[in-house]
Amino acid sequence: MGPGADSDAADVVLIVDDDDDIRETVQLALQMDNHSTALAADGSEALDWLGRHRPPCLILLDLMMPFVDGWQVIDRLRQDDRLARVPIVVITAFNRDLGSAAELPILRKPVELGDLLNITNSYGCVG
Amino acid sequence: MTATQQSFVDDPQFLRHVLDASRLLVLVVDPHGTIEFANRAVYKTTGLAPAACQRPVWELTTFPVERDLLRAGFSPFRPEAFPSGVIFHVQGGKASRLVDWDVRLLGAHRVAGLVVMTGVDVTDRIASQQRLRETEEFQRRVLDRLPAIVWTTDRDMRTTFSAGGGLAALGLASGEVALMGTPVSSYFQTDDPTHPGIASHLRALRGESCVFEMNWFGRHFHSRIEPLRDQRDDIVGAIGLAFDMTEQARTAEALKSSEAHLRRLVEANVIGIFFFEEHGRVTQANQSFLELVGYSRDEMLAGSVSWRAMTPPEFRAYDDQAIAELKSTGRCTSYEKAYVTKDGTRVPVLVGGAAFDNVPEGGSRENAPLAGVAFIVDLREQVRLRQALDRLLHREQRARAETELANARLVQVVEGSKRLSRTMNARETLDTLASVMVPGLADWSYVVHRGWDGTALVASATDDPHKQPLLRALHQCMPDPDAPEGAPRVLRTGEPALYEDVTEAQLMPDAPGGPVVGTRDPDHLRVLRTLGMKSLLCVPIGGRTGVEGVIMLVASGDPHRYAPEDVVLARDLAARAAVSLENGRLLSEALDAVRARDEFLAVAAHELRTPLTSLLLHVQILSRALEHEKPTDGRSARSAAAAQSQARRLSVLVDGLLDVSRLGSNRLALRLEETKLDELVDSVVSTMAPDFRRAGCDVTVAVPSDVAVKWDRLRIEQVLTNLLSNAMKFGAGSPIEVRVEVTDDHVEITVRDYGIGISEEDQARIFGRFERAVSTRNFGGLGLGLFISAQIVRAHQGSLRVESEPGSGACFIVRLPRGAQPSQVTSDAELLH
C-alpha cells in the first residue's frame, strides 16, 4: 500500500503515478476539494490496492511507470468484472501512441488545477 | 649372083619370106592409102588377119587423131605430108601398141606412088621409158618429202644431183639447175679441207664412208657421205645424205627437258610415287614415299611393302572404289586417305593414280590384275595447317562468344548496379548482389557479410531450382574462419582469390594448403560436391572498417572458367555493393538517429512536463489559497517549497540538455583541480542519501583515503550521480556497492547494483546519445545520463564500461587516470545541431 491512502470509502480517488512529486501534488490539489485519495507509485501497487479495497470512484492513472505501466493496468481492469466499470482518467505527459488509453478521458501534463478538480467532481466523487 | 640372089629372082615368094622373118612391120600402100602388102610382123602386132589387106591404112590406128593424120596423106596423095618417125598406135589384141613408123615413097618402082611403111614396135620401150620417168619423179617426190638432202658430186666435188625436202629449208628448190655443177665448197662457204663437210667429201672420194653433224643455215643436219661408184665399181664422185635433225633435236631437247622435269618431280620428293600391284605389293617407289611410310628401299625390293597392309580399315572402301575406277577408266580421282607407317603412326595423304595398260589380248581390264602408278601427296602439313586454321577459327568463335558473354555480363553488371543502388538495407542488398551474378557471372553465388551490428548475413543465388535446397543447406555450414584459402583468406587480406580450376581434392577439408572454401566436415563437402565447383572467384566487399564481406562466384560446369578479367568485373560489382551497403548503413543510422531524437524529444517533453505539472499545480494551489485569504496554512507552505523544488528539478533537466548540446558541439571544457578521491565519493553518496533511503537501497562504499586526483571535480561528481541514480532506478530495493581501486596512475570506480540488468545487445548502445536500455513506458529520464557520463570520462582520457547480465544487476566501471590532461571531448554524432 502506497503512502497517503487515507480512506477506504467508496468515493476515494486512486492516484497512480511513479513520480513522488506528481502524486503528492495531485493529492494536495484534491484535498483542497476534500476528496479522499489513495496513492500508488506504479501499476503493481495500484492493482494490489484495488484488489484489497472497494472500487474507487475514480482512478487518476499515469501511463509511463516502471514494472507495470498504465496500459497494463487498464487491460487488467477491463478483464476484471468487479473493476471493469471503475472510471479512469489518464494523466500523462505522453503525447503520442496512447494505444488502448486513447479512448479514455485524458488530462495532459502540465495539468490545470481547475481541470483536475472539475473532472474529478464530474465523476461524482464526493469531497 | 649367088643362090640367094638367084632366089630373089626366081622365087617371087622368097622376098615375102624374108619380109615375114623381119621383126620390122612392113607395109606397102597404094596412093589411095589401100594396103597392098603387109608382112607377118604387121599381122602379129596388130592382130589383124591377112584379110586386112586391101583396107585403108589409117584403119590400122585406133586413135581418131592419128587416123585423120594418115588419111590426110592419101586423099589427095601427098607423100610429103607423111611425117616420118611418127609413132602411131595400131590396133592390137588386147591393147593398142605403139609403132614408130618410117614412111617412104617408092618412086623408082614401076608402080608409081607406092608407099612403103616400115615400123618398129616401140610399145615396150616407151612403156619402160615411161616407167623410168615415173620412178625418178616418184623418187624425187619422196626425197622432197624427206627432211633431208640427197646430192651427188663428181670427182671434182661439183654437184651433179640434188633433191630432198631439206633443200626447201635452205631456200632452194629440189633439183634446181643452178645447183648443178656448183662446187660443194661453195655451200660450206669454205675451201678448208679440214671442214667436216669438205673433209667428208674428200674421204668419200677416197672410198670411205663418213658421217658428220653440222649446223647449216640455222638448222641442224646429220650428214652421211659415201663414195659414188659406177657399174665398174670405180669411184666417180660422192653421194651425200643429210638429215635435217632440227625438229628431232628440238623434240629431243623437249623430251630431255620433260624427262628432266619428271625426274625432278620424282627426285624432288615433293610427291611420293610408287608402282603398285592390285593385290598390294609396292614394286617401285621414290625416296619420298619410302620416307613417308618409313620403309627402306631394300624392304620394298624384298616385296615387304604393301599399300593394302598400310591402309587403315576405314579407308579400304575408298581404295576399292579407286581400283574399280582405275580398271574402268585407267585413272582414278584423287582422294584423301591415310597410311599407317612402319612405326605405327598415321600419315594423312592425298592419293591419285593411273593404271598401266597391260590388258591382255582378248581380256577385259575388269578381270585382269591391275598394276599402276600412284601419286602421294603428304598432307601432314596441310592437316596441320587445317587444324591450325580450325583452331584459329575455333579461337575466333570462342573469342566472339566470350565477347558476347562479356557484353552480357556487362549488361548484367549495369543492371545489377542499378538494382543495387535501389536497395536500402543490407539484407536486400546482399540478396540482390547474389542474384545479379546468376547466371551471367556464376552458376551459383554466395555472399557473406559481417553485418553492421556484428550479425553475419548470408545470401546466395542459383538459377537451378534443384540447387536451392543445397544452397540453404550451405547456409548452415560454417566454413573454417581460419582456413588459409578461399573466402576466409579474402576476409583476412582484402585481396581477391581466383581459383581458375578447382579440383575435387581442393574441396576436401584436408586439401594440401587448405580447402578453397574452408570445408570443415563431410556434410559440408557433400553439399559443395553436389552443388559443383569447377572454378571459384572470391572478391572482398569493402566497408568503412575494412573488409566487411566476401562475394563467392562459382562456376559449377564447363566451359566457364574464371579469368583475371572476371576479377575486375566482380570487384566492380563488389564496390557497387559496398557503396550500396554503406548507403544503407548510413540511411539506417540516420533513421536510427532520427528515431532516437524523436524518442528523446518525447521523453524530454515528458520529463519536463512532470516537474512543470507539479510546479503549476502548486502555484495554482498557492494562488487559490491566497484568493481564499488563508495565506499561512500548512498547505501553502508545502506548495511553495514544492514549487521551489520543481523549479530546481527543471533547472537540472535544462542543464542536462545544455550538456548534450555542448558535447555535440565539442564545447565540454574541463576545469581540472586537485581533489581528494574519498571526499569526492563521499560527497556524492551523502548528497543522495535521502534518495537511497526512499528507493530502499543500502549503499556500501569502499574507497581508500588520502588519494589525490586531478579531475574536473563537478563533472566526475555528475558521472557518479548518474551511475548511482541508474543503480537506484533499476535496482530499487536492492543494495548498491561503490568500490574504488587505485593503481599507480589509474583509479577504477565501480558502481554495482542488483537490479534488472542489461542485455548484451543493449550494453553496446546505452552509452549513445538518447539511448536507453528500457522502454520509455516504464522508466523515465532523458536517457542522457550514460551518454554524458561517457563523454566526461572520455574527456579525462578514461573509459566507462559495463558488465551485466539480465536479471542479475549491472556493474559500471569508470577508469580514470589520476592526473588527467585537459582535453576537449570529441563527439561524432551531431544530429541535434
Coordinates of N, CA, C and O in Angstrom, one line a residue, chain B residues 199-260:
Chain B
A199 N 86.0 -32.3 -145.7 CA 86.8 -33.4 -145.4 C 86.0 -34.7 -145.7 O 86.6 -35.7 -146.2
S200 N 84.7 -34.7 -145.4 CA 83.9 -35.9 -145.6 C 83.9 -36.2 -147.1 O 84.0 -37.4 -147.5
H201 N 83.7 -35.2 -147.9 CA 83.6 -35.5 -149.3 C 85.0 -36.0 -149.8 O 85.0 -37.0 -150.6
L202 N 86.0 -35.4 -149.3 CA 87.4 -35.9 -149.8 C 87.6 -37.3 -149.4 O 88.1 -38.2 -150.2
R203 N 87.1 -37.7 -148.1 CA 87.3 -39.1 -147.7 C 86.4 -40.0 -148.5 O 86.8 -41.1 -148.9
A204 N 85.2 -39.5 -148.9 CA 84.3 -40.4 -149.7 C 85.0 -40.6 -151.1 O 84.9 -41.8 -151.6
L205 N 85.6 -39.6 -151.6 CA 86.3 -39.8 -152.9 C 87.4 -40.8 -152.8 O 87.8 -41.4 -153.8
R206 N 87.9 -40.9 -151.5 CA 89.0 -41.9 -151.3 C 88.4 -43.3 -151.0 O 89.1 -44.2 -150.7
G207 N 87.1 -43.4 -151.0 CA 86.5 -44.7 -150.8 C 85.9 -44.9 -149.4 O 85.5 -46.0 -149.0
E208 N 86.0 -43.9 -148.5 CA 85.5 -44.1 -147.1 C 84.0 -43.5 -147.0 O 83.7 -42.6 -147.7
S209 N 83.3 -44.1 -146.1 CA 82.0 -43.5 -145.7 C 82.3 -42.8 -144.4 O 83.0 -43.3 -143.6
C210 N 81.6 -41.7 -144.3 CA 81.8 -41.0 -143.1 C 80.5 -40.2 -142.7 O 79.7 -39.8 -143.6
V211 N 80.3 -39.9 -141.4 CA 79.2 -39.1 -141.0 C 79.7 -37.9 -140.3 O 80.8 -37.9 -139.7
F212 N 79.0 -36.8 -140.4 CA 79.3 -35.6 -139.6 C 78.0 -34.8 -139.3 O 77.0 -34.9 -140.0
E213 N 78.1 -34.1 -138.2 CA 77.0 -33.3 -137.8 C 77.4 -31.9 -138.1 O 78.5 -31.4 -137.9
M214 N 76.4 -31.1 -138.6 CA 76.8 -29.7 -138.7 C 75.5 -28.9 -138.7 O 74.4 -29.3 -139.1
N215 N 75.7 -27.6 -138.3 CA 74.6 -26.7 -138.4 C 74.8 -25.9 -139.6 O 75.9 -25.4 -140.0
W216 N 73.7 -25.7 -140.3 CA 73.7 -25.2 -141.7 C 72.5 -24.3 -141.8 O 71.4 -24.8 -141.7
F217 N 72.7 -23.0 -142.1 CA 71.6 -22.1 -142.2 C 70.6 -22.2 -141.1 O 69.4 -22.2 -141.2
G218 N 71.2 -22.3 -139.9 CA 70.3 -22.3 -138.7 C 69.6 -23.6 -138.5 O 68.8 -23.7 -137.6
R219 N 70.0 -24.6 -139.2 CA 69.3 -25.9 -139.0 C 70.4 -26.9 -138.8 O 71.5 -26.8 -139.2
H220 N 70.0 -28.0 -138.1 CA 71.0 -29.0 -137.7 C 70.8 -30.2 -138.6 O 69.7 -30.7 -138.8
F221 N 72.0 -30.6 -139.2 CA 71.9 -31.7 -140.2 C 72.8 -32.8 -139.7 O 74.0 -32.6 -139.2
H222 N 72.3 -34.0 -139.8 CA 73.2 -35.2 -139.6 C 73.5 -35.7 -141.0 O 72.6 -36.1 -141.8
S223 N 74.8 -35.7 -141.4 CA 75.1 -36.0 -142.8 C 76.0 -37.3 -142.9 O 76.7 -37.6 -142.0
R224 N 75.7 -37.9 -144.0 CA 76.5 -39.1 -144.3 C 77.0 -39.0 -145.7 O 76.2 -38.8 -146.6
I225 N 78.3 -39.2 -145.9 CA 78.9 -39.1 -147.3 C 79.5 -40.4 -147.6 O 80.3 -41.0 -146.8
E226 N 79.2 -40.9 -148.8 CA 79.8 -42.1 -149.3 C 80.3 -42.0 -150.7 O 79.9 -41.1 -151.4
P227 N 81.2 -42.9 -151.0 CA 81.7 -42.8 -152.4 C 80.6 -43.2 -153.4 O 79.7 -44.0 -153.1
L228 N 80.5 -42.5 -154.5 CA 79.6 -42.9 -155.6 C 80.3 -43.7 -156.7 O 81.4 -43.2 -157.2
R229 N 79.9 -44.9 -156.9 CA 80.6 -45.8 -157.8 C 79.8 -46.0 -159.1 O 78.5 -46.0 -159.0
D230 N 80.5 -46.3 -160.2 CA 79.8 -46.6 -161.4 C 79.6 -48.1 -161.5 O 80.0 -48.8 -160.5
Q231 N 79.1 -48.6 -162.7 CA 78.9 -50.1 -162.8 C 80.2 -50.9 -162.6 O 80.2 -52.0 -162.2
R232 N 81.3 -50.2 -162.9 CA 82.5 -51.0 -162.8 C 83.1 -50.8 -161.4 O 84.3 -51.2 -161.2
D233 N 82.3 -50.2 -160.5 CA 82.8 -50.0 -159.2 C 83.9 -49.0 -159.0 O 84.6 -48.9 -158.0
D234 N 84.0 -48.2 -160.1 CA 85.0 -47.1 -159.9 C 84.3 -45.9 -159.3 O 83.1 -45.7 -159.4
I235 N 85.1 -45.2 -158.5 CA 84.6 -44.1 -157.8 C 84.5 -42.9 -158.7 O 85.5 -42.5 -159.3
V236 N 83.2 -42.5 -159.0 CA 83.1 -41.4 -159.9 C 82.7 -40.1 -159.2 O 82.6 -39.0 -159.8
G237 N 82.4 -40.2 -157.9 CA 82.1 -39.0 -157.2 C 81.7 -39.4 -155.8 O 82.1 -40.4 -155.3
A238 N 80.9 -38.5 -155.2 CA 80.4 -38.8 -153.8 C 78.9 -38.6 -153.8 O 78.3 -37.9 -154.6
I239 N 78.3 -39.4 -152.9 CA 76.9 -39.2 -152.7 C 76.6 -38.8 -151.2 O 77.2 -39.4 -150.3
G240 N 75.9 -37.8 -151.1 CA 75.7 -37.3 -149.7 C 74.2 -37.4 -149.3 O 73.3 -37.2 -150.1
L241 N 74.1 -37.6 -148.1 CA 72.7 -37.7 -147.5 C 72.7 -36.9 -146.2 O 73.5 -37.2 -145.3
A242 N 72.0 -35.8 -146.1 CA 71.9 -35.0 -144.9 C 70.5 -35.0 -144.3 O 69.6 -34.6 -145.0
F243 N 70.4 -35.5 -143.1 CA 69.1 -35.4 -142.5 C 68.9 -34.1 -141.7 O 69.8 -33.8 -140.9
D244 N 67.8 -33.5 -142.0 CA 67.6 -32.2 -141.2 C 67.1 -32.7 -139.8 O 66.0 -33.2 -139.6
M245 N 67.9 -32.6 -138.8 CA 67.6 -33.1 -137.4 C 67.1 -32.0 -136.5 O 66.9 -32.2 -135.3
T246 N 66.8 -30.8 -137.1 CA 66.5 -29.7 -136.3 C 65.3 -30.0 -135.4 O 65.3 -29.8 -134.2
E247 N 64.2 -30.5 -136.0 CA 63.0 -30.8 -135.2 C 63.2 -31.9 -134.2 O 62.8 -31.8 -133.1
Q248 N 64.0 -32.9 -134.7 CA 64.3 -34.0 -133.8 C 65.1 -33.5 -132.6 O 64.8 -33.9 -131.4
A249 N 66.0 -32.6 -133.0 CA 66.9 -32.1 -131.9 C 66.0 -31.3 -130.9 O 66.1 -31.5 -129.7
R250 N 65.1 -30.6 -131.5 CA 64.1 -29.8 -130.6 C 63.3 -30.8 -129.8 O 63.1 -30.6 -128.6
T251 N 62.8 -31.8 -130.5 CA 61.9 -32.8 -129.8 C 62.8 -33.4 -128.7 O 62.3 -33.6 -127.5
A252 N 64.0 -33.8 -129.1 CA 64.8 -34.5 -128.1 C 65.1 -33.6 -126.9 O 65.1 -34.0 -125.8
E253 N 65.3 -32.3 -127.3 CA 65.6 -31.3 -126.2 C 64.4 -31.2 -125.3 O 64.5 -31.3 -124.1
A254 N 63.2 -31.2 -126.0 CA 61.9 -31.1 -125.2 C 61.7 -32.3 -124.4 O 61.4 -32.3 -123.2
L255 N 62.0 -33.5 -125.0 CA 61.9 -34.7 -124.3 C 62.8 -34.7 -123.1 O 62.4 -35.1 -122.0
K256 N 64.1 -34.3 -123.4 CA 65.1 -34.3 -122.4 C 64.6 -33.4 -121.2 O 64.7 -33.8 -120.1
S257 N 64.1 -32.3 -121.7 CA 63.6 -31.3 -120.6 C 62.4 -31.9 -119.9 O 62.4 -31.8 -118.7
S258 N 61.5 -32.5 -120.6 CA 60.3 -33.1 -119.9 C 60.7 -34.2 -119.0 O 60.2 -34.4 -118.0
E259 N 61.7 -35.0 -119.6 CA 62.2 -36.1 -118.7 C 62.9 -35.5 -117.5 O 62.7 -36.0 -116.4
A260 N 63.6 -34.4 -117.7 CA 64.3 -33.8 -116.6 C 63.2 -33.3 -115.6 O 63.4 -33.5 -114.4

